[in-house]
mmCIF file with all atom_site columns, C-alpha atoms in Angstrom:
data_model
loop_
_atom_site.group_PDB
_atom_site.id
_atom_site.type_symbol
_atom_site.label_atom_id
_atom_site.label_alt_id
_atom_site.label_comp_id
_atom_site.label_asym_id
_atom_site.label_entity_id
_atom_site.label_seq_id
_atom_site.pdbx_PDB_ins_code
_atom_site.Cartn_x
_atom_site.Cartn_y
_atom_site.Cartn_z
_atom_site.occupancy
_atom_site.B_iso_or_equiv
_atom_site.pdbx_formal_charge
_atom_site.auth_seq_id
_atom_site.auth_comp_id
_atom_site.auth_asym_id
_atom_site.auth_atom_id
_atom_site.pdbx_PDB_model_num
ATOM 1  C CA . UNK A 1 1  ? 0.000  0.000   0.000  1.00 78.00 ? 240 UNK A CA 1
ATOM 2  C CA . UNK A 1 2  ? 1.020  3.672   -0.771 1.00 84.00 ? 241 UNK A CA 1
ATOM 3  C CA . UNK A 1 3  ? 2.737  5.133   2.276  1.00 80.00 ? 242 UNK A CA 1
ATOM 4  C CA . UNK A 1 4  ? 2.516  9.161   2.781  1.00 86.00 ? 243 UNK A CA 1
ATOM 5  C CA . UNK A 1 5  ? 4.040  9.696   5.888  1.00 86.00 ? 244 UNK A CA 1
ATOM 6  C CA . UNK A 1 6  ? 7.199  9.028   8.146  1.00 82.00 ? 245 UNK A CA 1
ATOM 7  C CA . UNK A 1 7  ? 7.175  7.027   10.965 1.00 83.00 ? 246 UNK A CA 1
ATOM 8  C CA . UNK A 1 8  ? 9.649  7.064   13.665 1.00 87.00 ? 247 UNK A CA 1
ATOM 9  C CA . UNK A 1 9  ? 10.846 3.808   15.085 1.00 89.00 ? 248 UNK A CA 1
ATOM 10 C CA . UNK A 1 10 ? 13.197 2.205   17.537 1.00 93.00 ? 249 UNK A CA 1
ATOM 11 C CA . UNK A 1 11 ? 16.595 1.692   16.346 1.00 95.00 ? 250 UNK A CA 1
ATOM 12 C CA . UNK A 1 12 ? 16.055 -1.882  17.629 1.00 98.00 ? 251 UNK A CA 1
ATOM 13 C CA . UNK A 1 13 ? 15.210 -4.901  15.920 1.00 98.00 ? 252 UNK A CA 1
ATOM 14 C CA . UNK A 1 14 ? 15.754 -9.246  15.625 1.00 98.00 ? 253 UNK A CA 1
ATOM 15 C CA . UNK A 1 15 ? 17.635 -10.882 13.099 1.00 98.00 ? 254 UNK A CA 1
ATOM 16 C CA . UNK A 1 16 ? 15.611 -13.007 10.976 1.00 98.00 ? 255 UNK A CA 1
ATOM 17 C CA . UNK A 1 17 ? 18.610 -14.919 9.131  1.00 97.00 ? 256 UNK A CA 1
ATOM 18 C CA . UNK A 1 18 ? 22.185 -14.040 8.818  1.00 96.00 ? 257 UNK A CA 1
ATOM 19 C CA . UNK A 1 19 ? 25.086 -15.033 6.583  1.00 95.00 ? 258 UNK A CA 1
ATOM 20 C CA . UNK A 1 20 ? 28.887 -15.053 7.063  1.00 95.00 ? 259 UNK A CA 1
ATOM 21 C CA . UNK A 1 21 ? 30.310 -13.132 3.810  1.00 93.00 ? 260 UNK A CA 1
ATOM 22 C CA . UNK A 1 22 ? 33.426 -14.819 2.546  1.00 93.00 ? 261 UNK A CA 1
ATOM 23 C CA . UNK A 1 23 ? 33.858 -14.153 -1.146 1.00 93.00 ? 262 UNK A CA 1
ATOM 24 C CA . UNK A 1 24 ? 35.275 -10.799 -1.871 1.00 92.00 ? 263 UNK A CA 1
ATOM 25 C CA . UNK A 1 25 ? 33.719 -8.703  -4.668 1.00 89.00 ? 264 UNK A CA 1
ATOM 26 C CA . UNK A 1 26 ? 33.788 -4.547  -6.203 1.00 88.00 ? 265 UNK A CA 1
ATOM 27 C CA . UNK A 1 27 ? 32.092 -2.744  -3.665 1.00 84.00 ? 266 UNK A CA 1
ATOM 28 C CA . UNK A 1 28 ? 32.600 -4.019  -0.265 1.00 83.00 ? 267 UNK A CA 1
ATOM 29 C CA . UNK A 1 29 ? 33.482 -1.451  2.526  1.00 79.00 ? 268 UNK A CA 1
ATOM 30 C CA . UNK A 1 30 ? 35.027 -4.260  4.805  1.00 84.00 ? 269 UNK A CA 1
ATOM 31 C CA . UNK A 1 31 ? 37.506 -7.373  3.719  1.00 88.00 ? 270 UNK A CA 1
ATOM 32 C CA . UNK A 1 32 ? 35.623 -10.698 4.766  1.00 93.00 ? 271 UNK A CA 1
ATOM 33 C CA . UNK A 1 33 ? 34.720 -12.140 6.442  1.00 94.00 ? 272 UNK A CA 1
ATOM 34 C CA . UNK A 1 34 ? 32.117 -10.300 8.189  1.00 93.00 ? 273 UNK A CA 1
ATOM 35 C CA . UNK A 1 35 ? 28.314 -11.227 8.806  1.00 95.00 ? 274 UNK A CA 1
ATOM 36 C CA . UNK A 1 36 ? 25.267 -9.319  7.142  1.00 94.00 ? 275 UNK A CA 1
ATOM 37 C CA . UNK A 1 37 ? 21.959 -10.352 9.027  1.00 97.00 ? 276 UNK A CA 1
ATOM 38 C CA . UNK A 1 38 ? 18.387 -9.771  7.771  1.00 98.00 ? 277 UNK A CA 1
ATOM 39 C CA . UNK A 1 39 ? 16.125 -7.291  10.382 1.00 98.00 ? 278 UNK A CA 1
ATOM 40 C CA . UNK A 1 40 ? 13.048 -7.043  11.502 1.00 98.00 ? 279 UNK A CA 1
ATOM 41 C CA . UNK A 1 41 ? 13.141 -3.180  13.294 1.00 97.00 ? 280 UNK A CA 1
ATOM 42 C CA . UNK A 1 42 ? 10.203 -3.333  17.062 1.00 97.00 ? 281 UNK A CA 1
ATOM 43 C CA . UNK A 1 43 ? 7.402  -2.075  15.159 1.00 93.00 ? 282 UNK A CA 1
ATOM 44 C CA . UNK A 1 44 ? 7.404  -2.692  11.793 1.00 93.00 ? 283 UNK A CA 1
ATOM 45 C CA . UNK A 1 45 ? 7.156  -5.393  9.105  1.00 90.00 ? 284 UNK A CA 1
ATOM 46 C CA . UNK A 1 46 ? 9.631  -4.612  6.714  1.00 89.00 ? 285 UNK A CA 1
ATOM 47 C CA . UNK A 1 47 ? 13.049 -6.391  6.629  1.00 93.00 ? 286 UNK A CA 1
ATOM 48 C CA . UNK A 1 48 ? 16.182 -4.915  5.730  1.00 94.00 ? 287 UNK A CA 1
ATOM 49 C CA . UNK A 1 49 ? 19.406 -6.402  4.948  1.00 95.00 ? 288 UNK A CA 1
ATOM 50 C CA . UNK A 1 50 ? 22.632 -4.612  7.145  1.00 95.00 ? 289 UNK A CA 1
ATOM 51 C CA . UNK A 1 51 ? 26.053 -5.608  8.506  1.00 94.00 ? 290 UNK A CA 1
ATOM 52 C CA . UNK A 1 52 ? 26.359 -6.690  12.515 1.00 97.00 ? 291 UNK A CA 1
ATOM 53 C CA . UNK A 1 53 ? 29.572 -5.073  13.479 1.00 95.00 ? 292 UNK A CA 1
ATOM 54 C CA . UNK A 1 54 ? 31.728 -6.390  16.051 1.00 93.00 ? 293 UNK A CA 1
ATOM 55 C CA . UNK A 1 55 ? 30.913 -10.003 16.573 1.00 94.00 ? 294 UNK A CA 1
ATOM 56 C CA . UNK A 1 56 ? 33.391 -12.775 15.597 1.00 92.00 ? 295 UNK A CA 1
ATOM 57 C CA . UNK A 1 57 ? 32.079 -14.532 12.317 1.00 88.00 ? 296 UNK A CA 1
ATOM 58 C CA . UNK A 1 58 ? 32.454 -17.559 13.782 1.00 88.00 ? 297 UNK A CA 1
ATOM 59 C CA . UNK A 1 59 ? 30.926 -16.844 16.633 1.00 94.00 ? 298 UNK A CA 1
ATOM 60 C CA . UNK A 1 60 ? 27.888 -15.470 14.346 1.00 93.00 ? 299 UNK A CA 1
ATOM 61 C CA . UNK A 1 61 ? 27.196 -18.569 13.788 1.00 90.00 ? 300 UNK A CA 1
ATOM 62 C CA . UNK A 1 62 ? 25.129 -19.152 16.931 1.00 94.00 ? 301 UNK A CA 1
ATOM 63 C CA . UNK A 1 63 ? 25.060 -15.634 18.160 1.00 96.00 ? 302 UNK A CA 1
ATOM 64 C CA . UNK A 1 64 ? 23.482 -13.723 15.275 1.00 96.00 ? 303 UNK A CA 1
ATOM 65 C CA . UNK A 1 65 ? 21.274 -16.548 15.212 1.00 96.00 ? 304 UNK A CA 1
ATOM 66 C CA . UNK A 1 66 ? 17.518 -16.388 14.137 1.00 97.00 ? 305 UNK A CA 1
ATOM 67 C CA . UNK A 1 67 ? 15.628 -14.633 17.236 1.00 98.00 ? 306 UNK A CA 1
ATOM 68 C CA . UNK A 1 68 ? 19.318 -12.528 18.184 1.00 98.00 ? 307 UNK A CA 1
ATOM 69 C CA . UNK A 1 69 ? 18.588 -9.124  19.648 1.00 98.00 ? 308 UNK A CA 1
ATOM 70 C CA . UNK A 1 70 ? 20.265 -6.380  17.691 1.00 98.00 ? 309 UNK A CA 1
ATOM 71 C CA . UNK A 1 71 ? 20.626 -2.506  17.884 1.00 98.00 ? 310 UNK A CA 1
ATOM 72 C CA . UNK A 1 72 ? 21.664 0.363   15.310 1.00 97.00 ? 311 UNK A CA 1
ATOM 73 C CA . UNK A 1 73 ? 24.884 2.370   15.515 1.00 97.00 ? 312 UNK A CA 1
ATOM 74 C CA . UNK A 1 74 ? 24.671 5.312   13.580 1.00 95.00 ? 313 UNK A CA 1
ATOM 75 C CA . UNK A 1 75 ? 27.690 7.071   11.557 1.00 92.00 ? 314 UNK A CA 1
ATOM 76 C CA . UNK A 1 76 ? 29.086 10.413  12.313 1.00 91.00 ? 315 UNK A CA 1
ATOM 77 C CA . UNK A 1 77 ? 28.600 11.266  8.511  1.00 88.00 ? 316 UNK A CA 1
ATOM 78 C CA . UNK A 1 78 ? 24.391 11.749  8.144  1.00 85.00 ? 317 UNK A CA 1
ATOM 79 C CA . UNK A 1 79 ? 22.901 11.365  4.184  1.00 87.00 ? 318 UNK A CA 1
ATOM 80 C CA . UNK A 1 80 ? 19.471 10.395  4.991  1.00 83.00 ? 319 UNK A CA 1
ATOM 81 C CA . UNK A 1 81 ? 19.790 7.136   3.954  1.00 85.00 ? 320 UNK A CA 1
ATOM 82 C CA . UNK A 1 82 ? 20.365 3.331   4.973  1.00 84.00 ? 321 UNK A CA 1
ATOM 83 C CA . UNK A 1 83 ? 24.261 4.182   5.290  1.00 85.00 ? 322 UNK A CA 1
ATOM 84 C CA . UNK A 1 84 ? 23.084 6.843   8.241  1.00 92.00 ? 323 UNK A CA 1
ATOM 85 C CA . UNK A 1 85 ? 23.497 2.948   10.181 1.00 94.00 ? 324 UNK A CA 1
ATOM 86 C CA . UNK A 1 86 ? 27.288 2.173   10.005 1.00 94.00 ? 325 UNK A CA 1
ATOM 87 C CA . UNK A 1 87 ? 25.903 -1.719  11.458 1.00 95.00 ? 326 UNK A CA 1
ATOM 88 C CA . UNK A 1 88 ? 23.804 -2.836  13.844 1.00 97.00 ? 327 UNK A CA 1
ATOM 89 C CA . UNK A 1 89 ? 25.222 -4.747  16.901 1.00 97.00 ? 328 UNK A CA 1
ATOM 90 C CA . UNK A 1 90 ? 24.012 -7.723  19.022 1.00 97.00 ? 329 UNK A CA 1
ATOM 91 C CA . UNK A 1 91 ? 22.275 -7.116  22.480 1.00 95.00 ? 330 UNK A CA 1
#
């Protein structure tokens, strides 16, 4: 459905899935590995796709699990746009 309006929400959310990124490619602002987890933000429905920053990759694998509690840290540089989250990190 057409939206019209912004809606603020918290800048805390549960992973869905997550993946452990091995295979380097043009574009990438970190060397792998490094996980990328799929989000569900408290209050919405939407899922978005972002890195979880300082968490082991090999520990991801059971603590960015399904269910994982996560929370946004925001970048010093501000564009109004999905990169305003540097990553989101476990809780």
């Amino acid at each position: 459905a057409p939206t019209s309006e912004w809606v603020d929400v918290p800048a805390l959310g549960t992973i869905q899935a997550s993946s452990i990124v091995h295979i380097e490619f043009v574009g990438q602002r970190l060397k792998p590995p490094y996980v990328y987890a799929e989000i569900i933000l408290d209050g919405t429905s939407t899922r978005l796709i972002h890195m979880v920053g300082h968490v082991d990759p090999e520990e991801a694998k059971t603590l960015a699990a399904p269910g994982a509690r996560v929370q946004a840290v925001w970048s010093e540089r501000r564009t109004g746009s999905l990169a305003d989250i540097e990553y989101f990190e476990l809780i």
